[in-house]
Short mmCIF file of N, CA and C in Angstrom, two decimals:
data_model
loop_
_atom_site.label_atom_id
_atom_site.label_comp_id
_atom_site.label_asym_id
_atom_site.label_seq_id
_atom_site.Cartn_x
_atom_site.Cartn_y
_atom_site.Cartn_z
N UNK A 1123 -34.58 78.30 28.92
CA UNK A 1123 -34.24 77.17 28.07
C UNK A 1123 -35.22 77.00 26.92
N UNK A 1124 -36.30 77.76 26.92
CA UNK A 1124 -37.36 77.51 25.95
C UNK A 1124 -36.90 77.65 24.50
N UNK A 1125 -36.04 78.61 24.19
CA UNK A 1125 -35.61 78.76 22.79
C UNK A 1125 -34.77 77.56 22.35
N UNK A 1126 -33.95 77.02 23.24
CA UNK A 1126 -33.14 75.85 22.90
C UNK A 1126 -34.02 74.61 22.74
N UNK A 1127 -34.99 74.46 23.62
CA UNK A 1127 -35.92 73.34 23.52
C UNK A 1127 -36.70 73.42 22.23
N UNK A 1128 -37.16 74.60 21.88
CA UNK A 1128 -37.92 74.77 20.64
C UNK A 1128 -37.07 74.41 19.42
N UNK A 1129 -35.80 74.81 19.41
CA UNK A 1129 -34.91 74.47 18.29
C UNK A 1129 -34.65 72.97 18.23
N UNK A 1130 -34.39 72.37 19.39
CA UNK A 1130 -34.15 70.92 19.43
C UNK A 1130 -35.39 70.15 18.99
N UNK A 1131 -36.55 70.61 19.42
CA UNK A 1131 -37.81 69.95 19.02
C UNK A 1131 -38.07 70.13 17.53
N UNK A 1132 -37.81 71.33 17.02
CA UNK A 1132 -38.01 71.59 15.59
C UNK A 1132 -37.12 70.72 14.72
N UNK A 1133 -35.95 70.35 15.25
CA UNK A 1133 -35.02 69.49 14.52
C UNK A 1133 -35.22 68.01 14.82
N UNK A 1134 -36.25 67.67 15.60
CA UNK A 1134 -36.56 66.28 15.88
C UNK A 1134 -35.65 65.61 16.89
N UNK A 1135 -34.85 66.38 17.61
CA UNK A 1135 -33.93 65.79 18.58
C UNK A 1135 -34.61 65.43 19.88
N UNK A 1136 -35.59 66.22 20.28
CA UNK A 1136 -36.37 65.94 21.48
C UNK A 1136 -37.85 66.01 21.12
N UNK A 1137 -38.62 65.16 21.76
CA UNK A 1137 -40.06 65.14 21.49
C UNK A 1137 -40.87 65.52 22.72
N UNK A 1138 -40.24 65.53 23.87
CA UNK A 1138 -40.96 65.81 25.10
C UNK A 1138 -41.56 64.54 25.67
N UNK A 1139 -42.28 64.72 26.76
CA UNK A 1139 -42.91 63.61 27.44
C UNK A 1139 -44.30 63.36 26.86
N UNK A 1140 -44.89 62.21 27.14
CA UNK A 1140 -46.22 61.89 26.58
C UNK A 1140 -47.28 62.96 26.83
N UNK A 1141 -47.14 63.69 27.92
CA UNK A 1141 -48.12 64.75 28.21
C UNK A 1141 -47.81 66.05 27.48
N UNK A 1142 -46.77 66.04 26.61
CA UNK A 1142 -46.41 67.22 25.84
C UNK A 1142 -45.46 68.17 26.55
N UNK A 1143 -45.07 67.83 27.76
CA UNK A 1143 -44.19 68.71 28.52
C UNK A 1143 -42.72 68.45 28.23
N UNK A 1144 -41.90 69.44 28.58
CA UNK A 1144 -40.45 69.31 28.58
C UNK A 1144 -40.02 69.62 30.01
N UNK A 1145 -38.97 68.99 30.44
CA UNK A 1145 -38.55 69.17 31.83
C UNK A 1145 -37.08 69.56 31.88
N UNK A 1146 -36.77 70.81 31.54
CA UNK A 1146 -35.37 71.23 31.45
C UNK A 1146 -34.63 71.22 32.79
N UNK A 1147 -35.34 71.23 33.90
CA UNK A 1147 -34.67 71.21 35.20
C UNK A 1147 -34.48 69.80 35.74
N UNK A 1148 -35.04 68.81 35.07
CA UNK A 1148 -34.90 67.42 35.51
C UNK A 1148 -33.57 66.86 35.03
N UNK A 1149 -33.04 65.89 35.74
CA UNK A 1149 -31.83 65.20 35.29
C UNK A 1149 -32.18 64.38 34.06
N UNK A 1150 -31.26 64.35 33.10
CA UNK A 1150 -31.48 63.56 31.89
C UNK A 1150 -31.10 62.11 32.17
N UNK A 1151 -31.88 61.18 31.67
CA UNK A 1151 -31.63 59.76 31.89
C UNK A 1151 -30.72 59.20 30.80
N UNK A 1152 -30.20 58.01 31.03
CA UNK A 1152 -29.40 57.32 30.02
C UNK A 1152 -30.21 57.15 28.75
N UNK A 1153 -31.45 56.74 28.88
CA UNK A 1153 -32.30 56.51 27.72
C UNK A 1153 -32.51 57.79 26.93
N UNK A 1154 -32.76 58.89 27.63
CA UNK A 1154 -32.97 60.16 26.95
C UNK A 1154 -31.70 60.65 26.26
N UNK A 1155 -30.56 60.50 26.94
CA UNK A 1155 -29.28 60.92 26.37
C UNK A 1155 -28.96 60.15 25.10
N UNK A 1156 -29.07 58.84 25.17
CA UNK A 1156 -28.78 57.99 24.01
C UNK A 1156 -29.72 58.31 22.86
N UNK A 1157 -30.97 58.56 23.17
CA UNK A 1157 -31.95 58.86 22.12
C UNK A 1157 -31.60 60.17 21.41
N UNK A 1158 -31.25 61.19 22.16
CA UNK A 1158 -30.87 62.47 21.55
C UNK A 1158 -29.61 62.32 20.70
N UNK A 1159 -28.61 61.61 21.22
CA UNK A 1159 -27.37 61.42 20.45
C UNK A 1159 -27.64 60.63 19.18
N UNK A 1160 -28.41 59.55 19.26
CA UNK A 1160 -28.73 58.79 18.05
C UNK A 1160 -29.47 59.65 17.03
N UNK A 1161 -30.39 60.47 17.50
CA UNK A 1161 -31.12 61.34 16.57
C UNK A 1161 -30.18 62.36 15.93
N UNK A 1162 -29.23 62.89 16.71
CA UNK A 1162 -28.25 63.83 16.15
C UNK A 1162 -27.42 63.16 15.05
N UNK A 1163 -27.09 61.91 15.27
CA UNK A 1163 -26.26 61.16 14.32
C UNK A 1163 -27.09 60.50 13.21
N UNK A 1164 -28.41 60.66 13.30
CA UNK A 1164 -29.34 60.04 12.35
C UNK A 1164 -29.18 58.52 12.33
N UNK A 1165 -29.12 57.97 13.53
CA UNK A 1165 -28.97 56.53 13.71
C UNK A 1165 -30.19 55.99 14.43
N UNK A 1166 -30.52 54.74 14.21
CA UNK A 1166 -31.62 54.12 14.90
C UNK A 1166 -32.07 52.85 14.23
N UNK A 1167 -32.71 52.01 14.99
CA UNK A 1167 -33.24 50.75 14.49
C UNK A 1167 -34.62 50.56 15.13
N UNK A 1168 -35.52 50.00 14.38
CA UNK A 1168 -36.85 49.71 14.91
C UNK A 1168 -36.74 48.59 15.94
N UNK A 1169 -37.51 48.66 17.01
CA UNK A 1169 -37.44 47.59 18.01
C UNK A 1169 -37.61 46.19 17.41
N UNK A 1170 -38.48 46.04 16.45
CA UNK A 1170 -38.72 44.73 15.84
C UNK A 1170 -37.52 44.24 15.03
N UNK A 1171 -36.62 45.15 14.64
CA UNK A 1171 -35.46 44.79 13.83
C UNK A 1171 -34.19 44.54 14.65
N UNK A 1172 -34.24 44.74 15.97
CA UNK A 1172 -33.06 44.51 16.80
C UNK A 1172 -32.76 43.01 16.80
N UNK A 1173 -31.56 42.61 16.36
CA UNK A 1173 -31.23 41.18 16.31
C UNK A 1173 -30.96 40.60 17.70
N UNK A 1174 -30.98 39.28 17.77
CA UNK A 1174 -30.78 38.62 19.06
C UNK A 1174 -29.34 38.74 19.56
N UNK A 1175 -28.40 39.17 18.72
CA UNK A 1175 -27.02 39.33 19.16
C UNK A 1175 -26.71 40.75 19.64
N UNK A 1176 -27.73 41.60 19.71
CA UNK A 1176 -27.52 42.97 20.19
C UNK A 1176 -27.19 42.95 21.68
N UNK A 1177 -26.48 43.99 22.11
CA UNK A 1177 -26.18 44.15 23.54
C UNK A 1177 -27.47 44.17 24.34
N UNK A 1178 -27.42 43.58 25.53
CA UNK A 1178 -28.60 43.57 26.40
C UNK A 1178 -28.22 44.12 27.77
N UNK A 1179 -29.23 44.56 28.48
CA UNK A 1179 -29.03 45.14 29.81
C UNK A 1179 -30.12 44.61 30.73
N UNK A 1180 -29.75 44.24 31.93
CA UNK A 1180 -30.73 43.67 32.87
C UNK A 1180 -31.84 44.67 33.21
N UNK A 1181 -31.54 45.96 33.10
CA UNK A 1181 -32.53 46.97 33.47
C UNK A 1181 -33.26 47.59 32.29
N UNK A 1182 -33.09 47.03 31.10
CA UNK A 1182 -33.77 47.57 29.91
C UNK A 1182 -34.45 46.42 29.17
N UNK A 1183 -35.70 46.12 29.53
CA UNK A 1183 -36.42 45.06 28.81
C UNK A 1183 -36.76 45.52 27.40
N UNK A 1184 -37.06 44.59 26.53
CA UNK A 1184 -37.37 44.96 25.14
C UNK A 1184 -38.68 45.73 25.02
N UNK A 1185 -39.39 45.90 26.11
CA UNK A 1185 -40.61 46.71 26.11
C UNK A 1185 -40.35 48.16 26.53
N UNK A 1186 -39.13 48.47 26.95
CA UNK A 1186 -38.78 49.83 27.36
C UNK A 1186 -38.84 50.75 26.14
N UNK A 1187 -39.32 51.97 26.32
CA UNK A 1187 -39.49 52.90 25.19
C UNK A 1187 -38.18 53.18 24.45
N UNK A 1188 -37.04 53.09 25.11
CA UNK A 1188 -35.76 53.40 24.46
C UNK A 1188 -34.91 52.16 24.20
N UNK A 1189 -35.51 50.99 24.31
CA UNK A 1189 -34.78 49.74 24.12
C UNK A 1189 -33.95 49.74 22.83
N UNK A 1190 -34.56 50.03 21.71
CA UNK A 1190 -33.85 49.98 20.43
C UNK A 1190 -32.77 51.05 20.36
N UNK A 1191 -33.02 52.22 20.92
CA UNK A 1191 -32.03 53.29 20.91
C UNK A 1191 -30.81 52.92 21.75
N UNK A 1192 -31.04 52.27 22.89
CA UNK A 1192 -29.93 51.85 23.74
C UNK A 1192 -29.14 50.74 23.06
N UNK A 1193 -29.83 49.79 22.43
CA UNK A 1193 -29.13 48.73 21.66
C UNK A 1193 -28.30 49.34 20.55
N UNK A 1194 -28.86 50.31 19.87
CA UNK A 1194 -28.15 50.99 18.78
C UNK A 1194 -26.82 51.56 19.25
N UNK A 1195 -26.85 52.22 20.39
CA UNK A 1195 -25.66 52.88 20.90
C UNK A 1195 -24.65 51.91 21.51
N UNK A 1196 -25.11 50.78 22.00
CA UNK A 1196 -24.24 49.87 22.74
C UNK A 1196 -23.75 48.67 21.95
N UNK A 1197 -24.20 48.52 20.73
CA UNK A 1197 -23.85 47.34 19.94
C UNK A 1197 -23.04 47.74 18.71
N UNK A 1198 -21.82 47.23 18.60
CA UNK A 1198 -21.03 47.46 17.39
C UNK A 1198 -21.69 46.71 16.25
N UNK A 1199 -21.87 47.37 15.12
CA UNK A 1199 -22.55 46.72 14.01
C UNK A 1199 -22.32 47.44 12.69
N UNK A 1200 -22.46 46.69 11.65
CA UNK A 1200 -22.53 47.24 10.30
C UNK A 1200 -24.00 47.41 9.99
N UNK A 1201 -24.34 48.34 9.13
CA UNK A 1201 -25.76 48.55 8.83
C UNK A 1201 -25.95 49.13 7.44
N UNK A 1202 -27.18 49.02 6.99
CA UNK A 1202 -27.64 49.69 5.78
C UNK A 1202 -28.89 50.44 6.16
N UNK A 1203 -29.10 51.57 5.52
CA UNK A 1203 -30.32 52.33 5.77
C UNK A 1203 -31.44 51.70 4.97
N UNK A 1204 -32.62 51.60 5.58
CA UNK A 1204 -33.77 51.04 4.89
C UNK A 1204 -34.05 51.81 3.61
N UNK A 1205 -34.68 51.16 2.66
CA UNK A 1205 -34.96 51.76 1.36
C UNK A 1205 -35.73 53.07 1.46
N UNK A 1206 -36.55 53.21 2.50
CA UNK A 1206 -37.33 54.44 2.64
C UNK A 1206 -36.50 55.58 3.21
N UNK A 1207 -35.19 55.32 3.46
CA UNK A 1207 -34.31 56.36 3.98
C UNK A 1207 -34.42 56.55 5.48
N UNK A 1208 -35.15 55.67 6.14
CA UNK A 1208 -35.39 55.81 7.58
C UNK A 1208 -34.38 55.08 8.42
N UNK A 1209 -34.87 54.18 9.23
CA UNK A 1209 -34.05 53.49 10.20
C UNK A 1209 -33.12 52.47 9.56
N UNK A 1210 -32.29 51.87 10.41
CA UNK A 1210 -31.27 50.93 9.94
C UNK A 1210 -31.74 49.49 9.89
N UNK A 1211 -31.06 48.74 9.06
CA UNK A 1211 -31.11 47.28 9.09
C UNK A 1211 -29.67 46.84 9.34
N UNK A 1212 -29.45 46.09 10.40
CA UNK A 1212 -28.10 45.65 10.72
C UNK A 1212 -27.77 44.42 9.88
N UNK A 1213 -26.50 44.30 9.50
CA UNK A 1213 -26.06 43.15 8.73
C UNK A 1213 -26.18 41.90 9.58
N UNK A 1214 -26.81 40.86 9.05
CA UNK A 1214 -27.07 39.63 9.79
C UNK A 1214 -25.76 39.03 10.27
N UNK A 1215 -25.70 38.76 11.56
CA UNK A 1215 -24.54 38.10 12.15
C UNK A 1215 -23.31 38.97 12.30
N UNK A 1216 -23.38 40.23 11.92
CA UNK A 1216 -22.23 41.11 12.04
C UNK A 1216 -22.22 41.77 13.41
N UNK A 1217 -21.16 41.59 14.13
CA UNK A 1217 -21.06 42.21 15.45
C UNK A 1217 -20.21 43.47 15.40
N UNK A 1218 -19.53 43.69 14.29
CA UNK A 1218 -18.68 44.86 14.17
C UNK A 1218 -17.38 44.73 14.94
N UNK A 1219 -17.18 43.62 15.62
CA UNK A 1219 -15.98 43.45 16.43
C UNK A 1219 -14.78 43.10 15.58
#
């Protein structure tokens, strides 16, 4: 799996674990899956920018490393890309419903 991991890492889709390892034989978590998909789609929001109307989950506190990525994937919303071309700013009060 090393060549695929290297390509995915080179494209910013996976970063590995804090210790620098990759675990190709481990089961992928919801948080990891959502993060990879959001990165593939070039979607994301900074945790500080997640509005109070975003989807919430009892098992994902706002301190979880993938909190913003999970909100991104689970909340219908309109957005604009920040001026620096990076993450999103969601339209205030827009639920996308």
